[in-house]
Every structure is written in C-alpha cells, then in structure tokens.
mmCIF file of C-alpha atoms in Angstrom:
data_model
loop_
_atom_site.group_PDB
_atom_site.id
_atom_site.type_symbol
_atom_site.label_atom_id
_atom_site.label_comp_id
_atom_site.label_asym_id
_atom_site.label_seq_id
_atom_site.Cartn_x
_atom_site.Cartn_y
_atom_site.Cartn_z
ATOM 1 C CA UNK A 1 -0.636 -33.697 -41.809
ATOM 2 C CA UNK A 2 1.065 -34.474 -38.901
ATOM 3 C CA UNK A 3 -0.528 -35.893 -35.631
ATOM 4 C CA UNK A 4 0.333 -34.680 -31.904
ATOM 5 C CA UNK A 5 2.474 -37.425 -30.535
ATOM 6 C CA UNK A 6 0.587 -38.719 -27.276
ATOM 7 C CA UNK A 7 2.601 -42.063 -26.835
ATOM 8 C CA UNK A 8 5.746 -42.436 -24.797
ATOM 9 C CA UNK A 9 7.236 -39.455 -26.548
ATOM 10 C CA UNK A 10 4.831 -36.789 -24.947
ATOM 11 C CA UNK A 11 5.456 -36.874 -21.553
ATOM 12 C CA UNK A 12 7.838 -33.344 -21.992
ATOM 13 C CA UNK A 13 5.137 -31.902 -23.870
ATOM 14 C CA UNK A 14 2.472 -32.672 -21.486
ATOM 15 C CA UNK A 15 4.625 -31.950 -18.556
ATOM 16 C CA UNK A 16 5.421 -28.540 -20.701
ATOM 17 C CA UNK A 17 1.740 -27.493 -20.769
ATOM 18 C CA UNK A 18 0.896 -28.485 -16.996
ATOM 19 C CA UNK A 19 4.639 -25.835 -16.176
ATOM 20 C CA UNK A 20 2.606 -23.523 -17.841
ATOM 21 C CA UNK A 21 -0.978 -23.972 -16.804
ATOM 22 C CA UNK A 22 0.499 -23.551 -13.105
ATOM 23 C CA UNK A 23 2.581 -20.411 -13.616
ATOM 24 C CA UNK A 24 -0.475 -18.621 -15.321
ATOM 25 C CA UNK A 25 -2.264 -20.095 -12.008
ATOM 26 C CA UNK A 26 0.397 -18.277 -9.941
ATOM 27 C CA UNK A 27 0.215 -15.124 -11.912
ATOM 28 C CA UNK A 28 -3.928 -15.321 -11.721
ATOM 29 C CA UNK A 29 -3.360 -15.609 -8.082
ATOM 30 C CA UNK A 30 -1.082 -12.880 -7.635
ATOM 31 C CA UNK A 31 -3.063 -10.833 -9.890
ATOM 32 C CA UNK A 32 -6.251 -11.064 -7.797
ATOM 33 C CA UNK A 33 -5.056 -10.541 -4.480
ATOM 34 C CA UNK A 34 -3.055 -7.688 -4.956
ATOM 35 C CA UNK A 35 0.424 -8.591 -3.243
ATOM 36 C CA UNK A 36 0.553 -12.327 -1.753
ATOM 37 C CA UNK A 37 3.541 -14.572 -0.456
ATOM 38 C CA UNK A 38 4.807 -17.137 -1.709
ATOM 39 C CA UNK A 39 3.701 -19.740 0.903
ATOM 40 C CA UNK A 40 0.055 -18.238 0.423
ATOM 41 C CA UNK A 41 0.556 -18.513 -3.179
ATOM 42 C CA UNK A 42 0.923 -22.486 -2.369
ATOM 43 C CA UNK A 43 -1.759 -23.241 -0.192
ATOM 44 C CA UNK A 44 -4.412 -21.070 -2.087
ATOM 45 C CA UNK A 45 -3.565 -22.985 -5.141
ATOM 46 C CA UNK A 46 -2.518 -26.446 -3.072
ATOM 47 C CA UNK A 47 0.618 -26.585 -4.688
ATOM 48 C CA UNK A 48 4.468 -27.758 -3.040
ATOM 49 C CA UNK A 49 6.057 -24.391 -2.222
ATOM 50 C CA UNK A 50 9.268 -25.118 -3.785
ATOM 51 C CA UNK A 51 7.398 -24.808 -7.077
ATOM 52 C CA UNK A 52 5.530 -22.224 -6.273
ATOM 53 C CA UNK A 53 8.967 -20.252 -5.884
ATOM 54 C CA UNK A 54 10.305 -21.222 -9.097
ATOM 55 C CA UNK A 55 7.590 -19.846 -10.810
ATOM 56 C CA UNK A 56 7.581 -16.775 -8.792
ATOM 57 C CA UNK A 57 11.343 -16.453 -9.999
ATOM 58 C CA UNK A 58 10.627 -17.215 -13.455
ATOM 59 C CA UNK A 59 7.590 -14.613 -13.405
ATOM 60 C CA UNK A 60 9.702 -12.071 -11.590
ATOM 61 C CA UNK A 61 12.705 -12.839 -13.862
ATOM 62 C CA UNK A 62 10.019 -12.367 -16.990
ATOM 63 C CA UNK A 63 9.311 -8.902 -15.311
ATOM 64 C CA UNK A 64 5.556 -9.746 -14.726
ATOM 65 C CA UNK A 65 5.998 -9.919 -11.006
ATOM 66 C CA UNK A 66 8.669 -7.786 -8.508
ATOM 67 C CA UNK A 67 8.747 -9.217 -4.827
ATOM 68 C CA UNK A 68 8.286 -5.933 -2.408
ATOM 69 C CA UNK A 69 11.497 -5.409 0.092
ATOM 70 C CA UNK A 70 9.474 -4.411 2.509
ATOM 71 C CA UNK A 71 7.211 -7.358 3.135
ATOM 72 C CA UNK A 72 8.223 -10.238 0.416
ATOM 73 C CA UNK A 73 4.415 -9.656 -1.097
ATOM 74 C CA UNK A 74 4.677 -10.247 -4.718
ATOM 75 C CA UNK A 75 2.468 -8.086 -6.574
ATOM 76 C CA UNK A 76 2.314 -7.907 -10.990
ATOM 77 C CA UNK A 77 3.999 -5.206 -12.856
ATOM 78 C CA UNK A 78 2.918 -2.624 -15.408
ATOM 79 C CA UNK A 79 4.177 -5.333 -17.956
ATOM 80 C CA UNK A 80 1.277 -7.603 -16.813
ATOM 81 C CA UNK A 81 -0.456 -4.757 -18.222
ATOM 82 C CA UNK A 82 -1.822 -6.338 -21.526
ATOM 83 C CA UNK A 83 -2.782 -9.563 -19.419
ATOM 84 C CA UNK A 84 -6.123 -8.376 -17.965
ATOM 85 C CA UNK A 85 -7.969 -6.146 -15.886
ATOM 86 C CA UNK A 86 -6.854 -6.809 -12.771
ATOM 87 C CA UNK A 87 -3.776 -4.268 -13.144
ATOM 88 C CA UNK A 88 -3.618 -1.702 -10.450
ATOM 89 C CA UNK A 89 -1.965 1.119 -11.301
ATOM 90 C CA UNK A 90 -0.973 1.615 -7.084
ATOM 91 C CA UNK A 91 1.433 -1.310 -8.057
ATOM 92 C CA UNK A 92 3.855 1.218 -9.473
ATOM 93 C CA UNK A 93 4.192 3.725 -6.376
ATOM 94 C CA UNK A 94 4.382 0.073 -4.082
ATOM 95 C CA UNK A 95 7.724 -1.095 -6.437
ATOM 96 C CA UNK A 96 9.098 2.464 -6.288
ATOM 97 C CA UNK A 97 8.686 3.108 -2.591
ATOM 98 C CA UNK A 98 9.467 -0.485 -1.179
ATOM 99 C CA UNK A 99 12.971 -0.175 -0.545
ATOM 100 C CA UNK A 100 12.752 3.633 0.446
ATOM 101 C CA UNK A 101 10.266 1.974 3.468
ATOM 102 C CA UNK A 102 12.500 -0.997 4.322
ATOM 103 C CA UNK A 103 15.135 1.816 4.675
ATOM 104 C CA UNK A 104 13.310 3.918 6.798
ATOM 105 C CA UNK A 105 12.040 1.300 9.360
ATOM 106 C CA UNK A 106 15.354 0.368 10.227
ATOM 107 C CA UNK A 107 15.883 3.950 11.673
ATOM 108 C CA UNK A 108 12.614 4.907 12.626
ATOM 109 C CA UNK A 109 11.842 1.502 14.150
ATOM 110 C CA UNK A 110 7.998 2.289 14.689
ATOM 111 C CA UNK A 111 5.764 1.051 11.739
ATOM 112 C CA UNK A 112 5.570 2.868 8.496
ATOM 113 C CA UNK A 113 2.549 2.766 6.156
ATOM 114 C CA UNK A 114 2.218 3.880 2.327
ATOM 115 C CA UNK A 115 -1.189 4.122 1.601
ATOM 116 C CA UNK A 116 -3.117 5.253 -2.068
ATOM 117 C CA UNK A 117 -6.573 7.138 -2.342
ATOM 118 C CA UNK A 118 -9.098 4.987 -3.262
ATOM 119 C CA UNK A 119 -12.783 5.507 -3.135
ATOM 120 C CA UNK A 120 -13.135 8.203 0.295
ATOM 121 C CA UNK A 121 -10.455 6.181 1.638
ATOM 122 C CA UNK A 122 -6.665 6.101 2.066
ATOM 123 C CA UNK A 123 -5.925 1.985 1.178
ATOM 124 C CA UNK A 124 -2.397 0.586 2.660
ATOM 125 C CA UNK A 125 -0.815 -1.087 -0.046
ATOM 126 C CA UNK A 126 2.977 -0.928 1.585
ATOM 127 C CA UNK A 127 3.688 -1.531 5.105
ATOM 128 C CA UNK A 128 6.329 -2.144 7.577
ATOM 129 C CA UNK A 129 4.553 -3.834 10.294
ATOM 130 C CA UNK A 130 5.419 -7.082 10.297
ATOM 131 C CA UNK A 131 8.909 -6.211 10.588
ATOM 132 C CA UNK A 132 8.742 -3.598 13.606
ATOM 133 C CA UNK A 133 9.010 -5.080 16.992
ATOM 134 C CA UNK A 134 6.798 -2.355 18.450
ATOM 135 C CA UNK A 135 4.147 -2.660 16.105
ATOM 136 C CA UNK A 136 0.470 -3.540 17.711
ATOM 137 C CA UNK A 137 -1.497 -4.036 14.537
ATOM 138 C CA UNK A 138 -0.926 -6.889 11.733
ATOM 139 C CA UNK A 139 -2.414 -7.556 8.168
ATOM 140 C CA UNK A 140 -2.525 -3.895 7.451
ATOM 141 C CA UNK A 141 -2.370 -4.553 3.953
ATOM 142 C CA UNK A 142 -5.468 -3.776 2.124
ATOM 143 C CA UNK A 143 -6.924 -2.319 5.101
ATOM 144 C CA UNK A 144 -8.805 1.249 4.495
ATOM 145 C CA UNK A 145 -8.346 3.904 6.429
ATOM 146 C CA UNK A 146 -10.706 6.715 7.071
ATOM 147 C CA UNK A 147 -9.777 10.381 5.271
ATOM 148 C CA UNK A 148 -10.705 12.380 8.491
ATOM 149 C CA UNK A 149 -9.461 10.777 11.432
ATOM 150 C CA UNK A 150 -6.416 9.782 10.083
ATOM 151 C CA UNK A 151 -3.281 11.740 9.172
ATOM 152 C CA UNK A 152 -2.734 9.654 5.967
ATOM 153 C CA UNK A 153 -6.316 10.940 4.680
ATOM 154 C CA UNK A 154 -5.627 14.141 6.002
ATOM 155 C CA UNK A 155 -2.097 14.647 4.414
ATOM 156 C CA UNK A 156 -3.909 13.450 1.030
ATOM 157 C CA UNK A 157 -6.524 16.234 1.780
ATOM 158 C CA UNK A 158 -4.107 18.996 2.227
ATOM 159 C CA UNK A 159 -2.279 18.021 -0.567
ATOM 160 C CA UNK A 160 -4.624 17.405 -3.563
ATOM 161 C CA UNK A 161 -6.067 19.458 -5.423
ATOM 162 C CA UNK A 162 -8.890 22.250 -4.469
ATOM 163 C CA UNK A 163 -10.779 20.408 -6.929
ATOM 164 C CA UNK A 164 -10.363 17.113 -6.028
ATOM 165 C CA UNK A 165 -10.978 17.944 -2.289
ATOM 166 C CA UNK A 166 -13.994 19.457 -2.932
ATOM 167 C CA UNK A 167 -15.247 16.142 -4.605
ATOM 168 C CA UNK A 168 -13.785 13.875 -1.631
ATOM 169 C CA UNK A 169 -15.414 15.937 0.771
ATOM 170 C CA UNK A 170 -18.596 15.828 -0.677
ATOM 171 C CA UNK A 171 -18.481 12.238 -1.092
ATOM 172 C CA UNK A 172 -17.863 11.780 2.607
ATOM 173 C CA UNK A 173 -20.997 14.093 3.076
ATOM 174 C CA UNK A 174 -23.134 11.622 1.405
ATOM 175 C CA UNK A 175 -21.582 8.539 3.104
ATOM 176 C CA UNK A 176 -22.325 10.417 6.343
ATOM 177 C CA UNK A 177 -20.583 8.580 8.546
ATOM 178 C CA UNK A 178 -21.409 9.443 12.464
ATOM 179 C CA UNK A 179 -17.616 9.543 13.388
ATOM 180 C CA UNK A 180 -16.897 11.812 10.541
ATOM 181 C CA UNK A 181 -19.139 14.515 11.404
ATOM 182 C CA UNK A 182 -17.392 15.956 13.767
ATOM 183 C CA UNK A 183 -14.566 16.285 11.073
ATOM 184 C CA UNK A 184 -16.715 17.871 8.363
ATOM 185 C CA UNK A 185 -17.730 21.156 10.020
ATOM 186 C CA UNK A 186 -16.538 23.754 8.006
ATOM 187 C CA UNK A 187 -14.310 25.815 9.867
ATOM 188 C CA UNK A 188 -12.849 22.709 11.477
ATOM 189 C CA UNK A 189 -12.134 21.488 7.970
ATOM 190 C CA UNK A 190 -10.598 24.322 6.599
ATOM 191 C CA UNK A 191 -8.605 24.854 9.708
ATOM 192 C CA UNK A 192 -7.194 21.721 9.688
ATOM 193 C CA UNK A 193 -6.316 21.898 6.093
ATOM 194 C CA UNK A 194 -4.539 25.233 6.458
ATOM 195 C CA UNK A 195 -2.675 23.721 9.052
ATOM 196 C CA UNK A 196 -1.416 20.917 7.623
ATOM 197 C CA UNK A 197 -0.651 22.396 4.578
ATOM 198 C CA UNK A 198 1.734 24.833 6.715
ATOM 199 C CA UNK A 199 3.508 22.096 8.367
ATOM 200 C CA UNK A 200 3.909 20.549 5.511
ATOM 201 C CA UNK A 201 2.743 16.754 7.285
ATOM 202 C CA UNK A 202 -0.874 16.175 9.006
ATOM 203 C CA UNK A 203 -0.676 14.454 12.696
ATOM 204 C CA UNK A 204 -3.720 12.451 14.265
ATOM 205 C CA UNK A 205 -2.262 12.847 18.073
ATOM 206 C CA UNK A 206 -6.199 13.056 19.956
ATOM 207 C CA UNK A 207 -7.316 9.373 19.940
ATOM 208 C CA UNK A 208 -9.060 9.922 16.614
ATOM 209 C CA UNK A 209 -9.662 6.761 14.860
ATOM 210 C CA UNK A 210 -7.625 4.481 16.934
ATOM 211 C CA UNK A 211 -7.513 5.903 20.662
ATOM 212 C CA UNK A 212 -4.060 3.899 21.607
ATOM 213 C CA UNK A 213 -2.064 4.968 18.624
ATOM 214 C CA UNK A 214 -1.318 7.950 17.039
ATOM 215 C CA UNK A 215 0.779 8.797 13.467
ATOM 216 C CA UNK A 216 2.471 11.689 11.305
ATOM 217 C CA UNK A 217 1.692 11.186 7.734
ATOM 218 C CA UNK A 218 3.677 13.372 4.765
ATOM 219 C CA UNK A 219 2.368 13.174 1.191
ATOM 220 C CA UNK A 220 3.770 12.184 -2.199
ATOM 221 C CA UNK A 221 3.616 14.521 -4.609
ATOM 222 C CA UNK A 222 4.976 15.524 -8.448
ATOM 223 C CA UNK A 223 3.940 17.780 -10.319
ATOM 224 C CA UNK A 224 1.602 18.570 -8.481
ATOM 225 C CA UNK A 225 -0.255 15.019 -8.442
ATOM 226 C CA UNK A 226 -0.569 13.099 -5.386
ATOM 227 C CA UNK A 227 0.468 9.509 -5.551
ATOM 228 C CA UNK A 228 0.117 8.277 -2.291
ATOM 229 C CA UNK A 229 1.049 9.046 1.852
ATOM 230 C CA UNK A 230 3.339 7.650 4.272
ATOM 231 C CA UNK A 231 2.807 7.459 7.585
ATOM 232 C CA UNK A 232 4.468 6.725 10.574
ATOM 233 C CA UNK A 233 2.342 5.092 13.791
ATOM 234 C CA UNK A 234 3.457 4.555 17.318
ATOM 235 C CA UNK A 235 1.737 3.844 20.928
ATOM 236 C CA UNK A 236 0.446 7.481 22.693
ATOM 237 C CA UNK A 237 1.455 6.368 25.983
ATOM 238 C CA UNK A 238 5.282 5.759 24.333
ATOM 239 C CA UNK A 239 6.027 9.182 22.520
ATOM 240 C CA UNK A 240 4.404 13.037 22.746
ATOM 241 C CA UNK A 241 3.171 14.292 19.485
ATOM 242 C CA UNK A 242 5.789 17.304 19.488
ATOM 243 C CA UNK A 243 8.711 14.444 20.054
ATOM 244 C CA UNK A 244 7.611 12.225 17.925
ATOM 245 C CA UNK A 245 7.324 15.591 14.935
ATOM 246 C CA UNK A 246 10.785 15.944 16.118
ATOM 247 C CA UNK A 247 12.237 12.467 15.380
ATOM 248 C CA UNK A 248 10.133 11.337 12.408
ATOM 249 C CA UNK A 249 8.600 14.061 10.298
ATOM 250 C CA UNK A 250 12.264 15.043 8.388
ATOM 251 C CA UNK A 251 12.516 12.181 7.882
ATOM 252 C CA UNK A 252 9.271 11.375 6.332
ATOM 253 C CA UNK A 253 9.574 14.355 3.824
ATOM 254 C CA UNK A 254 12.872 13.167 2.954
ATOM 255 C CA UNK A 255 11.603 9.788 2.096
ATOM 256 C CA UNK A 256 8.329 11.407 0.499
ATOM 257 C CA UNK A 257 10.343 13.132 -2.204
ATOM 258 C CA UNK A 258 13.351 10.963 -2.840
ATOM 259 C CA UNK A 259 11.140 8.520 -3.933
ATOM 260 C CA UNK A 260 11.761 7.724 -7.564
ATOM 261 C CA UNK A 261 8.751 8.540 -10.019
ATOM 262 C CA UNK A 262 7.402 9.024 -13.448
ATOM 263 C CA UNK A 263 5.009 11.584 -14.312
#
C-alpha cells in the first residue's frame, strides 16, 4: 500500500487542502449570515481580501453563491441546498428581484425595500439604500419590520390568504404589542384591509412606525402565493402621500409582477 507523500513533494497537496478548507470557510460564512460582502467575508474570517474574492468567484462560478446587483451581498443558492440547514428559501425571491430593484432605484431615486414574511414580521432581505443619495436609514438588511404600522406588513396582509391572515393576526394578538393595538381593532383592521386590497398597494403616510418617513408598499404574488413586498420610503416633509402614489405606485406594480418566478 501506498503512503501519502509528506516530503518535499506535498506542498501542492497541502496547499490543495488549505484552498479548500478556506472556500468551505467562505461558504460557512456566507451561509450563516445570510448575504455578506466580500470585504466582511475577509475580516470575519481574517483572511487577505484578494482571496477572499477568488473564492467568492469560484463559489459563484460553481453556482453555490450569486452576488446581489443591488447591494454586492453574496448570499448561497438553492444548489447549496444539499450542504446544510442554513438554506433560506427567501434567497430565491432576493436573486430573482435584485436586478428588477437596481433598475428601479435608478428612476425612483428614493430607497426601495423587498422584504419576506417571517415570524409576525416583514424581514428586508433586498434593499436599495446604500445606493440612494436621499436615503436616511442604513443596514436595513435583516432588519424586521412591524406588520401593522408598516405598508410592507400591510400589503402582505391584504394580500395573503384569509387563512393565513387570520393566523398572523392572532399571533400579533398574543405578542400584544402596545403600539399595535391601536392597529388590531376590528373595524380598523378590516377597513384597512379592504382598502388596500382596492388600491391594489398599502401606504403608511401618518407617522406610523417611523414618524419622519413614510412608504408605498405593493405585494408579490403568483398563483395566488405571496412571496414577498416592495416598498418604496421617502422623507414626509419631501413628498405628499397622493404625489408620491402618483410617481411610484405604477411603478411598483410593474416591478411586483415582472419579476421572474417559479411556482
């Protein structure tokens, strides 16, 4: 039987192995944080950022990781599937609608959010902030968003399912939070519901939430399932709620459904 070389002969092996031990590090740490940049890729794992970016190309070029346009997050892929548990399925509605966002913050200029249901919250897992000059708010990523006071939650609310909205409300009624009360009367519920649902977008224009801002939000929908909402946020002071519906919420819908997506 033969014996592993481990003289002068092994150094490409060894070097081999250590390639590989750091791009499964990379993928590990891309995996766990949900979408990450390269240069936070190299100081988490205190490794020179030019490799760090080769292995990010060689993962992306694999297919296990896609870079977002709208950020330059890298986030894994539904190949990276069969690696582990830390697949989130909100990965695929982030790849799909990436571009679709980049496109529509170079017209709309005011940041754009797409944001997933997750748990009695609406969770931003896309986002156009760092790129718009008129944005206020940073590292939206991640960040959770309430389902009331919010026109992302709200859109999701009019959108869903009967069903579903039943359960999501009566989550919220046993989180009881004091802001949402307000928001969970009954006839204020179910008149903001048939509301939205006529527009066809929910708006959060009364200093709900966040009193300086206030956002548009249209939802995602096939078949009748709702993957996510996008939403557009600008300053109060800056815009009227019936301008803004008249610059941005075409627009929105237009986005909303020309997304590409498999159901």
């Amino acid at each position: 039987m033969s014996k592993e070389r481990t003289g002068p002969g092994a150094p490409r092996q060894s070097e081999g192995v250590r390639a590989f031990k750091r791009g499964l590090d990379v993928l590990r740490e891309v995996n766990r944080s949900g979408g990450i940049r390269a240069g936070d890729v190299a100081r988490a794992l205190d490794l020179p950022r030019p490799t760090v970016y080769r292995l990010l190309e060689t993962l992306e070029e694999l297919g296990y990781v896609a870079r977002s346009a709208s950020d330059d997050r890298f986030r894994v892929t539904r190949r990276a599937l069969g690696l582990g548990d830390g697949y989130d399925p909100g990965v695929v509605i982030c790849q799909a609608a990436a571009p679709y966002l980049a496109e529509l913050s170079k017209t709309l200029v005011w940041p754009v959010d797409l944001s997933t249901y997750e748990n009695a919250a609406m969770v931003v897992q896309e986002t156009t902030h760092a790129r718009s000059p008129l944005s206020i708010d940073r590292g939206m990523i991640g960040k959770r968003l309430p389902m009331l006071r919010t026109s992302a939650g709200r859109a999701y609310l009019a959108a869903c399912s009967a069903r579903e909205r039943d359960l999501i409300v009566n989550h919220l009624r046993r989180i009881d939070e004091a802001d949402d009360r307000p928001f969970l009367d009954a006839a204020h519920l179910d008149r903001m519901i048939a509301e939205t649902q006529a527009r066809g977008y929910a708006i959060r224009s009364e200093g709900e939430y966040n009193p300086k801002t206030a956002s548009i939000a249209v939802p995602i929908v096939r078949n009748e399932i709702v993957f996510g909402c996008i939403s557009i946020i600008w300053i109060r002071s800056a815009l009227g709620i019936d301008e803004a519906i008249a610059q941005f919420a075409v627009q929105l819908q237009e986005t909303a459904a020309a997304i590409p997506l498999e159901v």
